[in-house]
Amino acid sequence: KNEVEQSPQNLTAQEGEFITINCSYSVGISALHWLQQHPGGGIVSLFMLSSGKKKHGRLIATINIQEKHSSLHITASHPRDSAVYICAGRNTDKLIFGTGTRLQVFP
Amino acid sequence: EADIYQTPRYLVIGTGKKITLECSQTMGHDKMYWYQQDPGMELHLIHYSYGVNSTEKGDLSSESTVSRIRTEHFPLTLESARPSHTSQYLCASSAANYGYTFGSGTRLTVV
């Protein structure tokens, strides 16, 4: 069993749909990161969370420390949101990565 | 605008060649990392550094080596490249209470 698990593995959506990606972790972490990786390979850091909720544009990330669970929401999804979304737990200055969720948004 | 730079972006080389992948950051971050990622797969930590003259091997065994002579520079070297080294190599940096910043990656192909 992975220490950081994501669901779903693959997700397809129509433009405009509300999207949720879930992340559960079984190890102690000081923060949880949400990352976005486009087909070109580069990675962009979307959020770093240690509690509560953060919002940036159409993206919202939440974390429940007691339940060891985090969610990434995308409102009004757009084809340019198509990417792999990765959650990662920060443990003693190292990241423990989930397996990623491949999102495709169709026009 | 990227604050962490990796070069080259793509590299195709022959077996047995020595190569160095460059990574530089302008944020003054103490911590730097090298990850290896095969297509469609997870990232694996191969090297990290907590500061100048500090380098450690990561969770995934790698035949590469790294150095950290200056805070901003963390190059990765393969003394003798092999086809099994074909992969994407991503560099990242972080600081206390700060998120991670990733480079664009180097996609290496050894033929």
XYZ file of N, CA and C in Angstrom, chain A:
321
model
N 0.861 -1.178 0.000
C 0.000 0.000 0.000
C 0.898 1.229 0.000
N 0.622 2.176 -0.964
C 1.417 3.392 -1.016
C 1.121 4.266 0.191
N 2.125 5.030 0.602
C 1.941 5.936 1.737
C 1.071 7.128 1.360
N 1.051 7.483 0.091
C 0.190 8.560 -0.420
C -0.593 7.979 -1.597
N -1.889 8.001 -1.482
C -2.727 7.422 -2.535
C -3.681 8.466 -3.092
N -3.864 8.409 -4.408
C -4.743 9.342 -5.072
C -5.848 8.594 -5.790
N -6.975 9.277 -5.927
C -8.062 8.738 -6.737
C -8.838 9.894 -7.367
N -9.348 9.706 -8.566
C -9.133 8.525 -9.408
C -7.767 8.584 -10.100
N -7.370 7.495 -10.743
C -6.129 7.487 -11.515
C -6.281 8.256 -12.810
N -7.434 8.104 -13.433
C -7.741 8.793 -14.683
C -9.102 9.446 -14.572
N -9.235 10.608 -15.185
C -10.479 11.361 -15.076
C -10.700 12.114 -16.380
N -11.871 11.954 -16.958
C -12.226 12.748 -18.126
C -13.443 13.591 -17.775
N -13.502 14.782 -18.349
C -14.578 15.702 -18.038
C -14.900 16.555 -19.256
N -16.096 17.065 -19.279
C -16.494 18.049 -20.287
C -16.166 19.438 -19.768
N -15.821 20.287 -20.685
C -15.519 21.673 -20.304
C -16.647 22.250 -19.456
N -16.289 22.899 -18.389
C -17.269 23.527 -17.509
C -17.619 22.701 -16.284
N -17.264 21.417 -16.284
C -17.601 20.570 -15.139
C -16.752 20.896 -13.924
N -17.319 20.577 -12.756
C -16.612 20.689 -11.482
C -15.861 19.378 -11.250
N -14.568 19.487 -10.920
C -13.712 18.295 -10.797
C -13.156 18.195 -9.395
N -13.111 16.970 -8.872
C -12.496 16.721 -7.570
C -11.500 15.584 -7.691
N -10.322 15.801 -7.170
C -9.276 14.769 -7.081
C -8.965 14.582 -5.603
N -8.910 13.334 -5.168
C -8.721 13.035 -3.758
C -7.334 12.466 -3.467
N -6.860 12.727 -2.269
C -5.543 12.269 -1.842
C -5.626 11.853 -0.384
N -5.197 10.637 -0.078
C -5.135 10.149 1.298
C -3.716 9.735 1.619
N -3.307 9.955 2.860
C -1.941 9.611 3.229
C -1.942 8.895 4.566
N -0.951 8.032 4.744
C -0.903 7.203 5.947
C 0.335 7.487 6.792
N 1.135 8.482 6.389
C 2.343 8.818 7.147
C 2.215 10.222 7.725
N 3.061 10.506 8.705
C 3.074 11.853 9.254
C 3.694 12.825 8.268
N 3.038 13.933 8.058
C 3.567 14.934 7.141
C 3.467 16.317 7.784
N 4.348 17.208 7.346
C 4.289 18.583 7.860
C 3.486 19.479 6.916
N 3.330 19.051 5.670
C 2.552 19.810 4.692
C 2.201 18.889 3.535
N 1.170 19.267 2.827
C 0.777 18.514 1.638
C 0.834 19.448 0.438
N 1.434 18.947 -0.628
C 1.598 19.734 -1.845
C 0.728 19.179 -2.960
N 0.151 20.060 -3.740
C -0.497 19.682 -4.986
C 0.340 20.243 -6.130
N 0.670 19.346 -7.071
C 1.524 19.696 -8.202
C 0.783 19.401 -9.497
N 1.143 20.147 -10.537
C 0.553 19.935 -11.855
C 1.668 19.674 -12.851
N 1.521 18.598 -13.630
C 2.536 18.269 -14.633
C 1.869 18.156 -16.000
N 2.292 19.038 -16.916
C 1.775 19.028 -18.273
C 2.566 18.042 -19.117
N 2.039 17.673 -20.294
C 2.717 16.680 -21.146
C 4.165 17.023 -21.449
N 4.529 18.282 -21.461
C 5.930 18.639 -21.705
C 6.865 18.198 -20.610
N 6.314 17.867 -19.440
C 7.124 17.298 -18.381
C 7.394 18.204 -17.205
N 7.356 19.523 -17.392
C 7.645 20.426 -16.289
C 6.564 20.355 -15.215
N 6.948 20.634 -13.996
C 6.022 20.558 -12.859
C 5.837 21.944 -12.272
N 4.571 22.263 -11.983
C 4.236 23.531 -11.339
C 3.635 23.223 -9.974
N 4.099 23.914 -8.964
C 3.545 23.751 -7.631
C 2.279 24.586 -7.532
N 1.145 23.937 -7.219
C -0.131 24.650 -7.141
C -0.409 25.151 -5.728
N -0.282 24.261 -4.757
C -0.593 24.602 -3.376
C 0.356 23.880 -2.425
N 0.600 24.522 -1.291
C 1.192 23.868 -0.141
C 0.247 24.109 1.026
N -0.233 23.017 1.645
C -1.241 23.113 2.697
C -0.755 22.427 3.956
N -0.998 23.074 5.096
C -0.798 22.343 6.345
C -2.098 22.280 7.133
N -3.074 23.108 6.765
C -4.391 23.048 7.400
C -5.376 23.825 6.548
N -6.674 23.503 6.726
C -7.717 24.325 6.143
C -7.854 24.252 4.639
N -7.928 25.408 4.041
C -8.321 25.524 2.645
C -7.555 26.670 1.999
N -7.209 26.472 0.704
C -6.589 27.561 -0.060
C -7.257 27.634 -1.423
N -7.312 28.857 -1.965
C -7.959 29.066 -3.259
C -7.039 29.908 -4.135
N -6.941 29.506 -5.399
C -6.178 30.308 -6.358
C -6.895 30.219 -7.685
N -7.585 31.285 -8.048
C -8.354 31.277 -9.286
C -9.462 30.248 -9.230
N -9.459 29.321 -10.195
C -10.495 28.283 -10.222
C -10.106 27.037 -9.427
N -8.970 27.073 -8.794
C -8.482 25.920 -8.034
C -8.689 26.129 -6.543
N -9.161 25.058 -5.891
C -9.351 25.080 -4.438
C -8.738 23.806 -3.879
N -7.961 23.931 -2.831
C -7.391 22.759 -2.161
C -7.799 22.788 -0.701
N -8.170 21.618 -0.192
C -8.541 21.487 1.213
C -7.770 20.345 1.835
N -7.600 20.400 3.136
C -6.951 19.312 3.850
C -7.637 19.099 5.182
N -7.828 17.827 5.548
C -8.371 17.447 6.845
C -7.290 16.643 7.547
N -6.640 17.271 8.514
C -5.492 16.643 9.174
C -5.909 15.394 9.944
N -7.051 15.462 10.603
C -7.503 14.313 11.430
C -7.778 13.095 10.549
N -8.370 13.339 9.392
C -8.699 12.232 8.499
C -7.566 11.906 7.534
N -6.505 12.691 7.537
C -5.365 12.482 6.628
C -5.848 12.423 5.182
N -6.549 13.463 4.811
C -7.159 13.500 3.489
C -7.121 14.919 2.942
N -6.874 15.013 1.647
C -6.872 16.303 0.976
C -7.615 16.170 -0.341
N -8.213 17.257 -0.783
C -8.893 17.284 -2.076
C -8.452 18.492 -2.876
N -8.394 18.297 -4.178
C -8.155 19.401 -5.112
C -9.397 19.529 -5.975
N -9.965 20.727 -6.003
C -11.155 20.979 -6.796
C -10.813 21.963 -7.914
N -11.394 21.705 -9.071
C -11.283 22.648 -10.193
C -12.700 23.046 -10.590
N -12.995 24.317 -10.474
C -14.314 24.791 -10.876
C -14.260 25.245 -12.338
N -15.390 25.083 -13.040
C -15.495 25.512 -14.440
C -14.284 25.026 -15.247
N -14.088 23.717 -15.294
C -12.903 23.140 -15.931
C -12.795 23.545 -17.403
N -11.559 23.586 -17.868
C -11.227 24.032 -19.221
C -10.223 23.061 -19.808
N -10.228 22.888 -21.150
C -9.243 21.975 -21.755
C -7.796 22.256 -21.349
N -7.453 23.498 -21.052
C -6.070 23.778 -20.656
C -5.741 23.240 -19.259
N -6.783 22.775 -18.532
C -6.529 22.133 -17.230
C -6.057 20.692 -17.406
N -6.103 20.177 -18.623
C -5.666 18.791 -18.877
C -4.195 18.647 -18.501
N -3.935 17.723 -17.598
C -2.579 17.534 -17.060
C -2.623 16.368 -16.082
N -1.481 16.047 -15.526
C -1.414 15.094 -14.415
C -1.300 15.895 -13.128
N -2.149 15.587 -12.180
C -2.150 16.265 -10.889
C -1.601 15.296 -9.847
N -0.619 15.785 -9.104
C 0.102 14.922 -8.170
C 0.004 15.518 -6.775
N -0.389 14.710 -5.802
C -0.278 15.162 -4.420
C 0.970 14.551 -3.806
N 1.575 15.283 -2.912
C 2.820 14.838 -2.293
C 2.859 15.311 -0.850
N 3.178 14.394 0.050
C 3.309 14.739 1.456
C 4.741 15.091 1.772
N 4.941 16.143 2.534
C 6.282 16.568 2.920
C 6.625 15.916 4.256
N 7.677 15.095 4.226
C 8.109 14.358 5.414
C 9.595 14.567 5.576
N 10.004 15.234 6.625
C 11.415 15.548 6.908
C 12.137 16.061 5.664
N 11.590 17.092 5.060
C 12.190 17.766 3.908
C 12.240 16.931 2.641
N 11.563 15.799 2.627
C 11.441 15.038 1.391
C 9.963 14.937 1.053
N 9.680 14.788 -0.239
C 8.309 14.613 -0.687
C 8.019 13.143 -0.946
N 6.857 12.694 -0.462
C 6.372 11.349 -0.772
C 5.229 11.550 -1.759
N 5.419 11.035 -2.971
C 4.490 11.329 -4.050
C 3.369 10.303 -4.164
N 2.183 10.801 -4.516
C 1.128 9.920 -4.969
C 1.392 9.515 -6.405
N 0.563 8.634 -6.913
C 0.785 8.101 -8.258
C 0.259 9.025 -9.353
N -0.455 10.071 -8.971
C -0.925 11.043 -9.953
C -2.311 10.729 -10.485
N -3.008 11.760 -10.882
C -4.323 11.644 -11.538
C -4.227 12.320 -12.897
N -4.485 11.546 -13.935
C -4.427 12.100 -15.298
C -5.793 12.650 -15.654
N -5.875 13.956 -15.830
C -7.140 14.634 -16.143
C -7.155 15.066 -17.604
N -8.234 14.737 -18.279
C -8.466 15.237 -19.642
C -9.804 15.959 -19.669
N -9.779 17.206 -20.091
C -11.000 17.998 -20.214
C -11.257 18.244 -21.692
N -12.428 17.820 -22.139
C -12.776 17.947 -23.561
C -13.681 19.140 -23.779
N -13.509 19.792 -24.947
C -14.358 20.979 -25.233
C -15.819 20.567 -25.404
